[in-house]
Tab-separated table of C-alpha atoms in Angstrom:
chain	number	residue	atom	x	y	z
W	270	MET	CA	-133.723	26.443	72.730
W	271	SER	CA	-134.822	27.032	69.152
W	272	VAL	CA	-133.311	29.530	66.731
W	273	ALA	CA	-136.511	31.564	66.791
W	274	GLU	CA	-136.375	31.826	70.582
W	275	LEU	CA	-132.716	32.882	70.442
W	276	LYS	CA	-133.499	35.593	67.907
W	277	GLU	CA	-136.382	36.803	70.058
W	278	ARG	CA	-134.171	36.989	73.141
W	279	HIS	CA	-131.447	38.760	71.171
W	280	ALA	CA	-133.931	41.345	69.890
W	281	ALA	CA	-135.224	41.925	73.418
W	282	ALA	CA	-131.701	42.316	74.780
W	283	THR	CA	-130.830	44.773	72.018
W	284	THR	CA	-133.910	46.845	72.829
W	285	THR	CA	-132.987	46.869	76.510
W	286	VAL	CA	-129.427	47.974	75.786
W	287	ASN	CA	-130.594	50.778	73.490
W	288	THR	CA	-133.096	51.942	76.114
W	289	LEU	CA	-130.442	51.987	78.831
W	290	ARG	CA	-128.038	53.836	76.540
W	291	GLU	CA	-130.638	56.537	75.854
W	292	ARG	CA	-131.448	56.834	79.569
W	293	LEU	CA	-127.747	57.220	80.346
W	294	LYS	CA	-127.454	59.924	77.701
W	295	GLN	CA	-130.381	61.823	79.204
W	296	ARG	CA	-128.926	61.541	82.705
W	297	ARG	CA	-125.649	62.993	81.461
W	298	LEU	CA	-127.510	65.915	79.886
W	299	LEU	CA	-129.274	66.613	83.178
W	300	LEU	CA	-125.898	66.949	84.916
W	301	LEU	CA	-124.824	69.683	82.513
W	302	ASP	CA	-126.014	72.932	84.063
W	303	THR	CA	-124.627	75.013	81.177
W	304	ASP	CA	-122.246	74.951	78.243
W	305	LEU	CA	-119.616	77.355	76.969
W	306	ALA	CA	-121.924	79.062	74.487
W	307	ALA	CA	-124.623	79.696	77.098
W	308	TYR	CA	-122.054	80.991	79.570
W	309	ALA	CA	-120.587	83.305	76.927
W	310	ARG	CA	-124.034	84.722	76.154
W	311	ALA	CA	-124.664	85.261	79.869
W	312	GLN	CA	-121.396	87.208	80.098
W	313	GLY	CA	-122.162	89.280	77.025
W	314	ARG	CA	-119.190	87.892	75.104
W	315	THR	CA	-118.972	87.986	71.318
W	316	PRO	CA	-116.708	85.992	68.971
W	317	VAL	CA	-113.542	87.541	67.607
W	318	THR	CA	-114.057	89.091	64.188
W	319	PHE	CA	-111.532	87.900	61.609
W	320	GLY	CA	-110.936	89.260	58.143
W	321	PRO	CA	-109.554	87.515	55.056
W	322	THR	CA	-106.055	88.895	55.739
W	323	ASP	CA	-105.737	87.573	59.276
W	324	LEU	CA	-104.278	84.260	58.101
W	325	VAL	CA	-102.205	84.146	54.942
W	326	CYS	CA	-100.285	81.370	53.245
W	327	CYS	CA	-96.661	82.431	53.540
W	328	ARG	CA	-94.870	79.187	52.574
W	329	ILE	CA	-95.617	76.224	50.327
W	330	LEU	CA	-93.432	73.207	51.040
W	331	GLN	CA	-93.129	71.160	47.857
W	332	GLY	CA	-91.127	67.969	47.496
W	333	HIS	CA	-93.307	64.990	48.309
W	334	THR	CA	-94.495	62.895	45.360
W	335	GLY	CA	-97.315	61.203	47.263
W	336	LYS	CA	-100.144	62.145	49.582
W	337	VAL	CA	-99.008	63.786	52.821
W	338	TYR	CA	-100.377	61.943	55.851
W	339	SER	CA	-98.699	63.406	58.925
W	340	LEU	CA	-96.585	66.316	60.163
W	341	ASP	CA	-95.038	67.577	63.383
W	342	TRP	CA	-93.183	70.707	64.535
W	343	THR	CA	-90.053	70.836	66.654
W	344	PRO	CA	-90.285	72.652	69.994
W	345	GLU	CA	-87.934	75.369	68.717
W	346	LYS	CA	-90.626	76.223	66.107
W	347	ASN	CA	-88.495	76.415	62.945
W	348	ARG	CA	-88.484	72.801	61.699
W	349	ILE	CA	-91.197	70.450	60.477
W	350	VAL	CA	-91.153	66.732	59.732
W	351	SER	CA	-93.687	65.336	57.271
W	352	ALA	CA	-94.590	61.794	56.218
W	353	SER	CA	-95.968	60.892	52.818
W	354	GLN	CA	-97.257	57.944	50.843
W	355	ASP	CA	-94.148	58.330	48.674
W	356	GLY	CA	-92.361	56.395	51.428
W	357	ARG	CA	-90.264	59.265	52.714
W	358	LEU	CA	-89.916	61.554	55.682
W	359	ILE	CA	-88.812	65.094	54.924
W	360	VAL	CA	-87.448	67.474	57.537
W	361	TRP	CA	-88.020	71.079	56.512
W	362	ASN	CA	-86.691	74.418	57.614
W	363	ALA	CA	-89.995	76.247	58.050
W	364	LEU	CA	-88.367	79.657	57.696
W	365	THR	CA	-86.591	79.019	54.386
W	366	SER	CA	-88.681	76.112	52.969
W	367	GLN	CA	-85.459	74.139	52.473
W	368	LYS	CA	-85.226	70.397	53.046
W	369	THR	CA	-82.630	69.477	55.660
W	370	HIS	CA	-83.194	65.696	55.643
W	371	LEU	CA	-84.777	63.272	53.185
W	372	ILE	CA	-85.352	59.886	54.830
W	373	LYS	CA	-86.307	56.804	52.842
W	374	LEU	CA	-88.594	54.526	54.875
W	375	PRO	CA	-88.579	50.720	54.985
W	376	CYS	CA	-92.371	50.779	54.453
W	377	ALA	CA	-94.014	53.277	52.107
W	378	TRP	CA	-97.377	53.029	53.884
W	379	VAL	CA	-96.511	55.492	56.633
W	380	MET	CA	-99.347	56.935	58.741
W	381	THR	CA	-97.703	59.013	61.461
W	382	CYS	CA	-94.518	60.884	62.350
W	383	ALA	CA	-93.208	62.863	65.302
W	384	PHE	CA	-90.225	64.967	66.348
W	385	SER	CA	-88.449	64.201	69.607
W	386	PRO	CA	-88.514	67.003	72.236
W	387	SER	CA	-84.840	67.776	71.594
W	388	GLY	CA	-85.343	67.782	67.825
W	389	GLN	CA	-82.482	65.302	67.429
W	390	SER	CA	-84.564	62.365	66.188
W	391	VAL	CA	-87.843	61.568	64.442
W	392	ALA	CA	-90.230	58.638	64.740
W	393	CYS	CA	-92.706	57.181	62.252
W	394	GLY	CA	-95.061	54.241	61.924
W	395	GLY	CA	-97.547	52.712	59.527
W	396	LEU	CA	-98.819	49.489	58.033
W	397	ASP	CA	-95.619	47.604	58.866
W	398	SER	CA	-96.836	47.558	62.521
W	399	VAL	CA	-93.571	48.962	63.891
W	400	CYS	CA	-92.383	52.379	65.001
W	401	SER	CA	-89.051	53.343	63.456
W	402	ILE	CA	-86.695	55.860	65.069
W	403	PHE	CA	-84.182	57.876	63.032
W	404	SER	CA	-81.393	59.937	64.566
W	405	LEU	CA	-80.871	63.098	62.504
W	406	SER	CA	-77.230	63.206	63.572
W	407	SER	CA	-76.483	59.748	62.125
W	408	GLN	CA	-74.139	59.403	59.192
W	409	ALA	CA	-75.992	58.874	55.919
W	410	ASP	CA	-75.041	55.994	53.612
W	411	ARG	CA	-73.713	56.350	50.054
W	412	GLU	CA	-77.203	56.951	48.704
W	413	GLY	CA	-77.880	59.629	51.294
W	414	ASN	CA	-80.267	57.534	53.399
W	415	LEU	CA	-80.251	57.602	57.182
W	416	PRO	CA	-80.103	54.231	58.963
W	417	ILE	CA	-82.814	53.230	61.440
W	418	SER	CA	-81.444	53.782	64.931
W	419	ARG	CA	-84.185	51.825	66.734
W	420	THR	CA	-87.183	49.697	65.755
W	421	LEU	CA	-90.038	49.380	68.249
W	422	SER	CA	-91.759	46.056	67.518
W	423	GLY	CA	-94.680	44.553	69.366
W	424	HIS	CA	-97.924	45.843	67.911
W	425	LYS	CA	-100.102	43.316	66.101
W	426	GLY	CA	-101.708	45.961	63.887
W	427	TYR	CA	-100.741	49.104	62.011
W	428	VAL	CA	-99.239	52.015	63.958
W	429	SER	CA	-101.672	54.895	63.496
W	430	SER	CA	-100.205	57.489	65.840
W	431	CYS	CA	-97.037	58.215	67.795
W	432	GLN	CA	-95.955	60.975	70.131
W	433	TYR	CA	-92.888	61.502	72.277
W	434	VAL	CA	-93.450	62.071	75.976
W	435	PRO	CA	-92.808	65.816	76.535
W	436	ASP	CA	-89.230	66.641	77.584
W	437	GLU	CA	-88.177	63.005	77.173
W	438	ASP	CA	-86.355	61.697	74.112
W	439	THR	CA	-86.351	58.206	75.619
W	440	HIS	CA	-90.090	57.537	75.902
W	441	LEU	CA	-92.809	57.430	73.269
W	442	ILE	CA	-96.487	56.414	73.106
W	443	THR	CA	-98.025	54.731	70.081
W	444	GLY	CA	-101.612	53.899	69.091
W	445	SER	CA	-102.407	50.931	66.887
W	446	GLY	CA	-104.989	49.059	64.884
W	447	ASP	CA	-104.610	46.204	67.381
W	448	GLN	CA	-106.840	48.260	69.751
W	449	THR	CA	-103.992	49.134	72.127
W	450	CYS	CA	-101.652	51.958	73.035
W	451	VAL	CA	-98.089	51.278	74.160
W	452	LEU	CA	-95.563	53.243	76.202
W	453	TRP	CA	-92.060	52.465	74.917
W	454	ASP	CA	-88.557	52.784	76.299
W	455	ILE	CA	-86.682	53.856	73.180
W	456	THR	CA	-83.286	53.188	74.739
W	457	THR	CA	-83.998	49.463	75.124
W	458	GLY	CA	-86.733	49.128	72.487
W	459	GLN	CA	-88.974	47.434	75.056
W	460	ARG	CA	-92.602	48.024	75.958
W	461	ILE	CA	-93.071	49.576	79.396
W	462	SER	CA	-96.882	49.402	79.503
W	463	VAL	CA	-99.722	48.284	77.247
W	464	PHE	CA	-103.042	50.120	77.481
W	465	GLY	CA	-106.134	48.171	76.452
W	466	GLY	CA	-106.027	44.812	74.770
W	467	GLU	CA	-107.099	42.116	77.193
W	468	PHE	CA	-108.274	44.673	79.759
W	469	PRO	CA	-112.078	45.189	79.717
W	470	SER	CA	-111.856	48.994	79.883
W	471	GLY	CA	-109.767	49.214	76.707
W	472	HIS	CA	-110.851	50.193	73.216
W	473	THR	CA	-112.913	47.687	71.282
W	474	SER	CA	-111.674	48.777	67.866
W	475	ASP	CA	-108.669	50.393	66.149
W	476	VAL	CA	-106.914	53.235	67.982
W	477	LEU	CA	-106.481	56.122	65.545
W	478	SER	CA	-104.912	58.926	67.575
W	479	VAL	CA	-103.159	59.702	70.860
W	480	SER	CA	-102.377	62.978	72.622
W	481	ILE	CA	-100.224	63.393	75.731
W	482	ASN	CA	-101.125	65.990	78.345
W	483	GLY	CA	-98.570	68.791	78.192
W	484	SER	CA	-99.250	69.741	81.822
W	485	ASN	CA	-99.041	66.188	83.165
W	486	SER	CA	-97.133	63.786	80.935
W	487	LYS	CA	-98.430	60.807	82.918
W	488	MET	CA	-101.856	61.312	81.342
W	489	PHE	CA	-102.814	60.794	77.717
W	490	VAL	CA	-105.999	60.420	75.698
W	491	SER	CA	-106.752	58.123	72.769
W	492	GLY	CA	-109.403	58.136	70.047
W	493	SER	CA	-110.746	55.027	68.351
W	494	CYS	CA	-113.006	53.521	65.711
W	495	ASP	CA	-115.265	52.417	68.590
W	496	THR	CA	-116.562	56.056	68.626
W	497	THR	CA	-115.057	56.791	72.050
W	498	ALA	CA	-112.108	58.642	73.506
W	499	ARG	CA	-110.405	57.224	76.591
W	500	LEU	CA	-108.216	58.817	79.217
W	501	TRP	CA	-105.216	56.845	80.466
W	502	ASP	CA	-102.725	57.167	83.299
W	503	THR	CA	-99.339	55.628	82.477
W	504	ARG	CA	-99.012	54.665	86.135
W	505	ILE	CA	-102.220	52.585	85.905
W	506	ALA	CA	-102.021	50.566	82.717
W	507	SER	CA	-104.650	48.021	83.751
W	508	ARG	CA	-107.670	50.213	83.017
W	509	ALA	CA	-108.781	53.454	81.409
W	510	VAL	CA	-109.334	56.304	83.845
W	511	ARG	CA	-112.443	57.455	81.996
W	512	THR	CA	-114.328	56.785	78.761
W	513	PHE	CA	-115.873	59.679	76.819
W	514	HIS	CA	-118.965	59.094	74.689
W	515	GLY	CA	-120.813	61.386	72.298
W	516	HIS	CA	-119.501	60.792	68.789
W	517	GLU	CA	-121.438	58.689	66.292
W	518	GLY	CA	-118.453	57.785	64.100
W	519	ASP	CA	-114.762	56.947	64.281
W	520	VAL	CA	-112.768	59.330	66.469
W	521	ASN	CA	-109.971	60.207	64.036
W	522	THR	CA	-108.068	62.764	66.070
W	523	VAL	CA	-107.638	63.880	69.687
W	524	LYS	CA	-105.737	66.839	71.103
W	525	PHE	CA	-105.306	68.209	74.608
W	526	PHE	CA	-106.404	71.765	75.347
W	527	PRO	CA	-103.506	74.057	76.379
W	528	ASP	CA	-104.522	74.046	80.053
W	529	GLY	CA	-104.326	70.251	80.216
W	530	MET	CA	-107.769	70.005	81.808
W	531	ARG	CA	-109.747	69.508	78.610
W	532	PHE	CA	-109.254	67.916	75.228
W	533	GLY	CA	-110.781	68.070	71.782
W	534	THR	CA	-111.878	65.243	69.497
W	535	GLY	CA	-112.702	65.042	65.790
W	536	SER	CA	-114.785	62.342	64.157
W	537	ASP	CA	-116.205	60.781	61.011
W	538	ASP	CA	-119.569	62.181	62.139
W	539	GLY	CA	-118.306	65.611	61.019
W	540	THR	CA	-118.160	67.143	64.489
W	541	CYS	CA	-115.499	68.184	66.947
W	542	ARG	CA	-116.206	67.998	70.649
W	543	LEU	CA	-114.587	69.510	73.713
W	544	PHE	CA	-114.529	67.350	76.855
W	545	ASP	CA	-113.597	68.086	80.447
W	546	MET	CA	-111.013	65.557	81.600
W	547	ARG	CA	-111.980	65.815	85.267
W	548	THR	CA	-115.765	65.490	85.106
W	549	GLY	CA	-116.181	63.590	81.853
W	550	HIS	CA	-118.707	66.167	80.654
W	551	GLN	CA	-118.963	67.365	77.087
W	552	LEU	CA	-118.456	71.134	77.093
W	553	GLN	CA	-119.036	72.051	73.460
W	554	VAL	CA	-119.847	70.623	70.022
W	555	TYR	CA	-118.575	72.146	66.779
W	556	TYR	CA	-120.961	71.293	63.930
W	557	GLN	CA	-119.793	72.010	60.404
W	558	PRO	CA	-122.536	73.463	58.177
W	559	HIS	CA	-123.585	70.918	55.557
W	560	GLY	CA	-126.370	69.946	53.176
W	561	ASP	CA	-129.554	68.019	53.787
W	562	SER	CA	-128.001	64.602	53.221
W	563	ASP	CA	-125.712	62.889	55.731
W	564	ASN	CA	-123.495	62.043	52.762
W	565	ASP	CA	-122.695	65.746	52.488
W	566	VAL	CA	-120.977	65.849	55.882
W	567	PRO	CA	-117.162	65.956	55.510
W	568	TYR	CA	-115.414	64.150	58.317
W	569	VAL	CA	-112.795	65.617	60.619
W	570	THR	CA	-109.238	64.471	59.958
W	571	SER	CA	-107.143	66.617	62.307
W	572	LEU	CA	-107.306	69.438	64.831
W	573	ALA	CA	-105.120	71.785	66.886
W	574	PHE	CA	-105.671	74.527	69.455
W	575	SER	CA	-104.134	77.981	69.556
W	576	ILE	CA	-101.774	78.753	72.443
W	577	SER	CA	-104.544	80.382	74.481
W	578	GLY	CA	-107.139	77.802	73.457
W	579	ARG	CA	-109.464	80.458	72.095
W	580	LEU	CA	-109.106	79.164	68.526
W	581	LEU	CA	-109.583	75.632	67.232
W	582	PHE	CA	-108.112	74.723	63.839
W	583	VAL	CA	-109.865	71.786	62.167
W	584	GLY	CA	-109.042	69.989	58.922
W	585	TYR	CA	-111.786	68.234	56.945
W	586	SER	CA	-111.914	65.573	54.275
W	587	ASN	CA	-113.293	68.011	51.675
W	588	GLY	CA	-110.265	70.313	51.848
W	589	ASP	CA	-111.765	72.866	54.221
W	590	CYS	CA	-109.811	74.038	57.253
W	591	TYR	CA	-112.062	75.862	59.683
W	592	VAL	CA	-110.932	78.203	62.428
W	593	TRP	CA	-113.443	78.000	65.279
W	594	ASP	CA	-113.998	80.299	68.220
W	595	THR	CA	-113.974	77.623	70.932
W	596	LEU	CA	-115.971	79.715	73.388
W	597	VAL	CA	-119.096	80.278	71.297
W	598	ALA	CA	-118.641	77.480	68.707
W	599	LYS	CA	-118.690	79.813	65.708
W	600	VAL	CA	-116.577	79.557	62.543
W	601	VAL	CA	-114.500	82.714	62.188
W	602	LEU	CA	-112.499	81.722	59.105
W	603	ASN	CA	-112.235	78.957	56.499
W	604	LEU	CA	-108.716	78.571	55.126
W	605	GLY	CA	-110.193	76.494	52.303
W	606	SER	CA	-111.768	79.643	50.900
W	607	LEU	CA	-108.553	81.682	50.875
W	608	GLN	CA	-106.019	82.154	48.127
W	609	ASN	CA	-103.434	79.338	47.893
W	610	SER	CA	-105.673	76.893	49.760
W	611	HIS	CA	-105.161	73.154	49.345
W	612	GLU	CA	-106.651	71.313	46.373
W	613	GLY	CA	-107.233	68.045	48.212
W	614	ARG	CA	-108.203	66.558	51.541
W	615	ILE	CA	-106.564	68.076	54.622
W	616	THR	CA	-104.937	65.120	56.358
W	617	CYS	CA	-102.897	66.756	59.110
W	618	LEU	CA	-102.170	70.085	60.716
W	619	GLY	CA	-100.117	71.465	63.560
W	620	LEU	CA	-99.288	74.718	65.289
W	621	SER	CA	-95.746	75.946	65.877
W	622	ALA	CA	-94.505	75.980	69.471
W	623	ASP	CA	-94.954	79.741	69.819
W	624	GLY	CA	-98.347	79.723	68.117
W	625	SER	CA	-97.269	82.090	65.355
W	626	ALA	CA	-97.786	79.718	62.411
W	627	LEU	CA	-100.035	76.859	61.353
W	628	CYS	CA	-98.893	74.101	58.987
W	629	THR	CA	-101.352	71.990	57.005
W	630	GLY	CA	-100.716	68.843	54.958
W	631	SER	CA	-102.895	67.474	52.196
W	632	TRP	CA	-103.515	64.815	49.587
W	633	ASP	CA	-102.381	67.413	47.043
W	634	ARG	CA	-98.797	66.442	48.127
W	635	ASN	CA	-98.032	69.865	49.566
W	636	LEU	CA	-97.633	71.398	52.984
W	637	LYS	CA	-98.612	75.015	53.545
W	638	ILE	CA	-97.565	77.331	56.344
W	639	TRP	CA	-100.124	79.926	57.396
W	640	ALA	CA	-99.184	82.945	59.483
W	641	PHE	CA	-101.181	85.728	61.032
W	642	GLY	CA	-100.955	88.905	58.984
W	643	GLY	CA	-102.364	92.404	59.062
W	644	HIS	CA	-103.763	93.849	62.260
W	645	ARG	CA	-105.824	91.818	64.642
W	646	LYS	CA	-106.827	91.775	68.254
W	647	VAL	CA	-104.448	89.739	70.412
W	648	ILE	CA	-106.214	86.690	71.833
């Protein structure tokens, strides 16, 4: 067969695949009898009205000398761990802004960090392809550095995301640039299960984010550069339970909805999407207003839901941090327009366990804690 014939067959196959993909998209749309916005309109609902005093910056955590890439709250709500390109983890007292631990990392290119459920240890990972565990109760050396209590080795690419299994200090899930997710036994340092990789239902590009279901810790979702999010069951590591399509760019962040039945995604395409875990349907899309050119669309870096799920907090690459009404997909506040907003890209954000405060991290090297102030309607 000649090269010309091969090219012709390849072009025909590509056309067929694109046609089938469009038909599948249309069939999915036909199955959606309504969306959240339409249902809200039918019920006569209106979005919550927020004023400029509803969220105020009450703390600025300064101490990192490099870009902040990741943060996490403890379950008891008053401590935060942050990871920065300065090669350090800092554990903060969120109430006093004081640093309780300063941890020097073996690799400065850290990408993720997480608190254990008990708050007794922290985990981090990055371009060194390992996940390092530090016990906060360990004795520091002469220079004040904490020793690594456990190293989880096995990934063949950078560790982009890590999260402890809820209520378990001994198990942790990581996502990696090697296209896999791994469930680890921290006690032994061994891999329990690998999700993806050689299995056909796995991701076909780098995994960028993972989120474990708070209502059912056996389930977790992952987001990837292959533009999809995938649902996994730790009891069935051989295949993904479901694959979620819709984004047109890298899925940078995923987060479960408080009820555990839905989850949100954020992407390079500038949108966030809300998916139903059970049906696979897309429930809502959150489009950020932008200019006429696609180059004007800031991409989504991080997201978090309020305790009730009514609000969605989204960080963007241009420094904006939008607060969305999830029901009607309307922006009710932009933290980037408030006093004391960040001066650089928002890279990470997280909500305290009781939902009373939001922490944001940025390329401007600072973390900021935002709290609800003034009078507002309880959601």
